[in-house]
DNA sequence: TTAAAATGTTAGCATTATAAAACATTTTAA
DNA sequence: TTAAAATGTTTTATAATGCTAACATTTTAA
């Protein structure tokens, strides 16, 4: 059940999800522009993603995500948000760089590490809340 | 001055450095075995690394790192150690997985994030020291 | 409504990473 | 010391990604 997608293909899904959220629709041109690649490269990626059941793409038409594709896109976005938050808010890495690093790491971080990081960031947030107002409990 | 190496080539340098540390020498066979690739793949990588001045490799002979190659290998090892320490000791990720994740992240983490992480891990260590014996100062 | 502009697609090439198979050299052990 | 085993190298092939250039379709605006 654990089909792995390449970093590149994951990025295509993420970009399509973003465009749908922002513009309601995703077109080849938008995808290529956002990702800094050529339309031809987008087309080839879409063919692969279509074949594997992640996107729906009619010739000369819009690009859409299947449920399966949306799930992957959401998963990656969740990872990106968490990683960005950790890098920027916890470590204090500058926005631009934190985002760039998060966008790379989101493809490699394991589920285990992700879970631990979620827990850790949660604890840090609580600590900050406490420190910025009240005394430590107990 | 900032020639970038691919993740793959960085891994070859890291492996060669490891083998030299453990066995004094590095051979094609050892590299392929450690990395789970074929001798032919190692050879091709070594040709590239030779041309670019990172390794010295005489036909049918041992493999060695140039100063330039050793610097890269050390740099990556430093990153791996820090990332592993953070994942395992701070987040509590299981050894195997922490190592696997660190080995991927070591190739993508930016210098900025690295620096912030070093500082952060340092602070955490101090906190742990304090908490496990003394009261908080101030 | 039609010609130009915009957008999308296909074909062919380049790069990177790896493997398989054939071949070459070196090492080992009988 | 020499034949087999181990190791190293080259050649050829495959897969993933992206590019350019040529071509096709759709949209726009005169």
Coordinates of C-alpha atoms (C1' of nucleotides) in Angstrom, one line a residue:
Chain A
X1 CA 0.0 0.0 0.0
X2 CA 3.0 2.3 0.4
X3 CA 3.7 3.4 -3.2
X4 CA 6.6 5.8 -3.0
X5 CA 6.7 8.9 -5.1
X6 CA 9.8 10.7 -6.1
X7 CA 10.5 14.1 -4.6
X8 CA 9.8 15.6 -8.0
X9 CA 6.4 14.0 -8.3
X10 CA 5.5 14.9 -4.8
X11 CA 6.3 18.5 -5.6
X12 CA 4.0 18.4 -8.6
X13 CA 1.2 17.2 -6.4
X14 CA 1.9 19.9 -3.8
X15 CA 1.9 22.6 -6.4
X16 CA -1.3 21.4 -8.0
X17 CA -3.0 21.4 -4.6
X18 CA -1.7 24.9 -3.9
X19 CA -3.0 26.3 -7.2
X20 CA -6.4 24.7 -6.7
X21 CA -6.6 26.3 -3.3
X22 CA -5.6 29.7 -4.6
X23 CA -7.2 29.8 -8.0
X24 CA -9.7 27.0 -7.9
X25 CA -8.1 25.5 -11.0
X26 CA -4.6 24.4 -11.9
X27 CA -3.2 24.7 -15.5
X28 CA 0.0 23.4 -17.0
X29 CA 1.3 27.0 -17.3
X30 CA 0.7 27.8 -13.7
X31 CA 2.4 24.7 -12.6
X32 CA 5.5 25.3 -14.8
X33 CA 5.7 28.9 -13.7
X34 CA 5.5 28.0 -10.0
X35 CA 8.0 25.3 -10.2
X36 CA 10.4 26.9 -12.5
X37 CA 10.3 24.2 -15.1
X38 CA 9.0 24.0 -18.7
X39 CA 5.5 23.1 -19.8
X40 CA 6.9 20.0 -21.5
X41 CA 8.4 18.8 -18.2
X42 CA 5.0 19.3 -16.5
X43 CA 3.3 17.3 -19.2
X44 CA 5.6 14.4 -18.8
X45 CA 5.1 14.5 -15.0
X46 CA 1.3 14.7 -15.4
X47 CA 1.4 11.6 -17.6
X48 CA 3.1 9.7 -15.0
X49 CA 0.9 10.9 -12.2
X50 CA -2.2 10.2 -14.3
X51 CA -1.1 6.7 -15.0
X52 CA -0.5 6.1 -11.4
X53 CA -3.9 7.5 -10.4
X54 CA -2.8 10.7 -8.6
X55 CA -4.2 13.3 -11.0
X56 CA -6.7 13.7 -13.8
X57 CA -5.6 15.6 -16.8
X58 CA -7.5 15.9 -20.0
X59 CA -5.7 17.1 -23.1
X60 CA -5.6 20.8 -23.3
X61 CA -7.7 21.0 -20.1
X62 CA -7.4 21.6 -16.4
X63 CA -5.4 19.5 -14.0
X64 CA -7.1 18.0 -11.0
X65 CA -6.1 15.8 -8.1
X66 CA -7.7 12.4 -7.4
X67 CA -8.6 11.6 -3.8
X68 CA -5.4 9.7 -3.6
X69 CA -3.4 12.6 -5.0
X70 CA -5.0 15.0 -2.6
X71 CA -4.1 12.8 0.4
X72 CA -0.5 12.9 -0.6
X73 CA -0.5 16.6 -1.2
X74 CA -2.1 17.2 2.2
X75 CA 0.3 15.0 3.9
X76 CA 3.3 16.8 2.4
X77 CA 1.8 20.2 3.2
X78 CA 1.3 19.1 6.8
X79 CA 5.0 18.1 7.0
X80 CA 6.1 21.4 5.4
X81 CA 4.1 23.5 7.8
X82 CA 5.4 21.6 10.8
X83 CA 9.0 21.7 9.6
X84 CA 8.8 25.4 8.7
X85 CA 7.3 26.2 12.1
X86 CA 10.0 24.3 13.9
X87 CA 12.8 25.9 11.9
X88 CA 11.4 29.4 12.0
X89 CA 9.6 29.7 15.3
X90 CA 11.7 27.3 17.4
X91 CA 15.1 27.5 15.9
X92 CA 14.8 31.1 14.7
X93 CA 15.8 30.4 11.1
X94 CA 15.0 33.2 8.7
X95 CA 11.7 32.7 6.8
X96 CA 13.1 32.3 3.3
X97 CA 15.7 29.8 4.4
X98 CA 13.4 28.0 6.7
X99 CA 10.9 27.5 3.9
X100 CA 13.6 26.3 1.5
X101 CA 14.9 23.8 4.0
X102 CA 11.4 22.6 5.0
X103 CA 10.6 22.0 1.3
X104 CA 13.5 19.7 1.0
X105 CA 13.1 17.9 4.3
X106 CA 9.4 17.3 3.8
X107 CA 10.2 14.6 1.3
X108 CA 12.7 12.7 3.5
X109 CA 11.4 12.9 7.1
X110 CA 10.2 9.6 8.4
X111 CA 6.8 9.2 10.0
X112 CA 8.5 8.4 13.3
X113 CA 10.5 11.5 13.3
X114 CA 7.5 13.5 12.2
X115 CA 5.5 12.2 15.2
X116 CA 8.2 13.0 17.6
X117 CA 8.7 16.5 16.2
X118 CA 5.0 17.2 16.5
X119 CA 5.1 16.2 20.1
X120 CA 8.3 18.2 20.7
X121 CA 6.9 21.4 19.1
X122 CA 3.8 21.0 21.1
X123 CA 5.8 20.9 24.4
X124 CA 7.9 23.9 23.3
X125 CA 4.8 25.9 22.7
X126 CA 3.5 25.1 26.2
X127 CA 6.8 26.0 27.7
X128 CA 6.8 29.3 25.9
X129 CA 3.3 30.0 27.0
X130 CA 4.3 29.4 30.6
X131 CA 7.5 31.3 30.5
X132 CA 5.8 34.3 28.9
X133 CA 3.4 34.9 31.7
X134 CA 3.2 32.4 34.6
X135 CA 5.5 30.5 36.9
X136 CA 6.3 26.9 36.3
X137 CA 3.6 24.7 37.7
X138 CA 4.3 22.2 40.6
Chain B
X1 CA 34.2 28.5 -4.7
X2 CA 31.0 26.6 -3.8
X3 CA 31.0 23.6 -6.1
X4 CA 28.0 21.6 -5.2
X5 CA 28.2 17.8 -5.2
X6 CA 25.2 15.6 -5.7
X7 CA 23.8 13.7 -2.7
X8 CA 25.1 10.5 -4.3
X9 CA 28.7 11.8 -4.7
X10 CA 28.6 13.2 -1.1
X11 CA 27.7 9.7 0.1
X12 CA 30.7 8.2 -1.8
X13 CA 33.0 10.7 -0.1
X14 CA 31.5 10.0 3.3
X15 CA 31.8 6.2 2.8
X16 CA 35.4 6.5 1.7
X17 CA 36.3 8.6 4.8
X18 CA 34.6 6.0 7.0
X19 CA 36.5 3.1 5.5
X20 CA 39.8 4.9 5.8
X21 CA 39.0 5.6 9.5
X22 CA 38.1 2.0 10.2
X23 CA 40.4 0.0 7.9
X24 CA 43.1 2.5 7.0
X25 CA 42.3 1.9 3.4
X26 CA 39.3 2.0 1.1
X27 CA 38.8 -0.4 -1.8
X28 CA 36.1 -0.4 -4.5
X29 CA 34.6 -3.6 -3.1
X30 CA 34.3 -2.1 0.4
X31 CA 32.6 1.0 -0.9
X32 CA 30.1 -1.0 -3.1
X33 CA 29.3 -3.3 -0.2
X34 CA 28.7 -0.5 2.3
X35 CA 26.6 1.5 -0.1
X36 CA 24.7 -1.4 -1.6
X37 CA 25.7 -0.6 -5.1
X38 CA 27.7 -2.4 -7.8
X39 CA 31.4 -2.1 -8.3
X40 CA 30.7 -0.6 -11.7
X41 CA 28.7 2.2 -10.1
X42 CA 31.5 2.9 -7.7
X43 CA 34.0 3.1 -10.5
X44 CA 31.9 5.6 -12.4
X45 CA 31.5 7.7 -9.3
X46 CA 35.2 7.6 -8.6
X47 CA 36.0 8.8 -12.1
X48 CA 33.8 11.8 -11.6
X49 CA 35.2 12.5 -8.1
X50 CA 38.8 12.1 -9.5
X51 CA 38.2 14.5 -12.3
X52 CA 36.8 17.0 -9.9
X53 CA 39.7 16.6 -7.5
X54 CA 38.0 15.0 -4.6
X55 CA 39.6 11.5 -4.6
X56 CA 42.7 9.8 -5.9
X57 CA 42.2 6.5 -7.5
X58 CA 44.8 4.5 -9.4
X59 CA 43.6 1.7 -11.6
X60 CA 43.3 -1.5 -9.6
X61 CA 44.6 0.3 -6.5
X62 CA 43.3 1.9 -3.4
X63 CA 41.0 4.8 -3.1
X64 CA 42.1 7.9 -1.2
X65 CA 40.6 11.3 -0.5
X66 CA 42.3 14.6 -1.4
X67 CA 42.4 17.3 1.1
X68 CA 39.4 18.8 -0.7
X69 CA 37.6 15.5 -0.5
X70 CA 38.4 15.1 3.2
X71 CA 37.0 18.5 4.0
X72 CA 33.7 17.7 2.4
X73 CA 33.5 14.3 4.1
X74 CA 34.3 15.8 7.5
X75 CA 31.7 18.5 6.9
X76 CA 29.0 15.9 6.1
X77 CA 30.0 13.7 9.0
X78 CA 29.7 16.7 11.3
X79 CA 26.2 17.4 10.0
X80 CA 25.2 13.8 10.4
X81 CA 26.4 13.6 13.9
X82 CA 24.6 16.7 14.9
X83 CA 21.3 15.7 13.2
X84 CA 21.5 12.2 14.7
X85 CA 22.1 13.6 18.1
X86 CA 19.1 16.0 17.7
X87 CA 16.8 13.3 16.4
X88 CA 17.9 10.6 18.9
X89 CA 18.8 12.4 22.1
X90 CA 16.5 15.4 21.9
X91 CA 13.5 14.1 20.0
X92 CA 13.9 10.5 21.2
X93 CA 13.7 9.0 17.7
X94 CA 14.8 5.4 17.7
X95 CA 18.5 4.9 16.7
X96 CA 18.0 3.2 13.3
X97 CA 15.5 5.6 12.1
X98 CA 17.3 8.7 13.5
X99 CA 20.4 7.6 11.6
X100 CA 18.4 7.0 8.4
X101 CA 16.8 10.4 8.6
X102 CA 20.0 12.1 9.5
X103 CA 21.7 10.6 6.5
X104 CA 19.1 12.1 4.2
X105 CA 18.9 15.5 5.9
X106 CA 22.7 16.0 6.0
X107 CA 22.6 16.6 2.3
X108 CA 19.9 19.3 2.3
X109 CA 20.3 21.2 5.5
X110 CA 21.4 24.8 5.0
X111 CA 24.4 26.4 6.8
X112 CA 22.0 28.8 8.5
X113 CA 19.8 26.0 9.9
X114 CA 22.8 24.0 10.8
X115 CA 24.2 26.9 12.9
X116 CA 20.8 27.5 14.6
X117 CA 20.5 23.8 15.4
X118 CA 24.0 23.6 16.9
X119 CA 23.1 26.5 19.2
X120 CA 19.7 25.0 20.1
X121 CA 21.2 21.6 20.9
X122 CA 23.8 23.3 23.0
X123 CA 21.1 25.1 25.0
X124 CA 19.0 21.9 25.4
X125 CA 22.1 20.2 26.8
X126 CA 22.6 22.9 29.3
X127 CA 19.0 22.7 30.3
X128 CA 19.2 19.0 30.8
X129 CA 22.3 19.4 33.0
X130 CA 20.6 22.0 35.1
X131 CA 17.3 20.1 35.5
X132 CA 19.0 16.8 36.4
X133 CA 20.7 18.3 39.4
X134 CA 20.3 22.0 40.2
X135 CA 17.6 24.6 40.3
X136 CA 17.2 27.1 37.5
X137 CA 19.5 30.0 38.0
X138 CA 18.2 33.6 38.5
Chain C
dT1 C1' -14.6 35.5 -37.6
dT2 C1' -10.2 35.0 -38.1
dA3 C1' -5.2 35.8 -37.4
dA4 C1' -2.1 36.4 -33.6
dA5 C1' -1.0 35.2 -29.0
dA6 C1' -1.2 32.1 -25.4
dT7 C1' -1.1 27.7 -23.9
dG8 C1' -0.5 22.7 -24.3
dT9 C1' 1.8 18.5 -26.4
dT10 C1' 5.3 15.6 -28.6
dA11 C1' 9.8 14.2 -30.1
dG12 C1' 14.5 14.1 -29.5
dC13 C1' 18.5 15.0 -26.7
dA14 C1' 21.3 15.6 -22.3
dT15 C1' 22.4 14.4 -17.5
dT16 C1' 22.7 11.6 -13.4
dA17 C1' 22.5 7.4 -11.2
dT18 C1' 22.5 2.7 -11.4
dA19 C1' 22.7 -2.2 -13.1
dA20 C1' 24.2 -6.3 -16.0
dA21 C1' 27.5 -8.5 -18.5
dA22 C1' 31.8 -9.0 -20.5
dC23 C1' 36.4 -8.4 -19.8
dA24 C1' 41.1 -7.3 -17.2
dT25 C1' 44.1 -7.6 -13.4
dT26 C1' 45.6 -9.0 -9.0
dT27 C1' 45.6 -12.1 -5.2
dT28 C1' 45.5 -16.6 -3.2
dA29 C1' 46.2 -21.2 -2.5
dA30 C1' 47.3 -25.8 -4.1
Chain D
dT1 C1' 54.1 -21.2 -10.4
dT2 C1' 50.0 -21.3 -12.1
dA3 C1' 45.0 -21.8 -12.1
dA4 C1' 41.0 -20.4 -9.7
dA5 C1' 39.0 -16.8 -7.0
dA6 C1' 38.5 -12.2 -5.9
dT7 C1' 38.5 -7.8 -7.2
dG8 C1' 38.4 -4.0 -10.5
dT9 C1' 37.0 -1.9 -15.2
dT10 C1' 34.5 -1.0 -19.4
dT11 C1' 30.6 -1.2 -22.3
dT12 C1' 26.0 -1.1 -23.0
dA13 C1' 21.3 -0.5 -21.2
dT14 C1' 17.6 1.6 -18.3
dA15 C1' 15.1 4.9 -15.6
dA16 C1' 14.1 9.6 -13.9
dT17 C1' 14.2 14.3 -14.8
dG18 C1' 14.5 18.2 -17.4
dC19 C1' 15.6 20.9 -21.7
dT20 C1' 14.8 22.8 -26.7
dA21 C1' 12.4 22.9 -30.7
dA22 C1' 8.7 21.8 -33.5
dC23 C1' 4.0 21.2 -33.7
dA24 C1' -1.2 21.4 -32.1
dT25 C1' -5.0 23.5 -29.9
dT26 C1' -7.4 27.1 -27.7
dT27 C1' -8.2 31.8 -26.5
dT28 C1' -8.2 36.6 -27.4
dA29 C1' -8.7 40.8 -29.7
dA30 C1' -9.0 43.5 -33.8

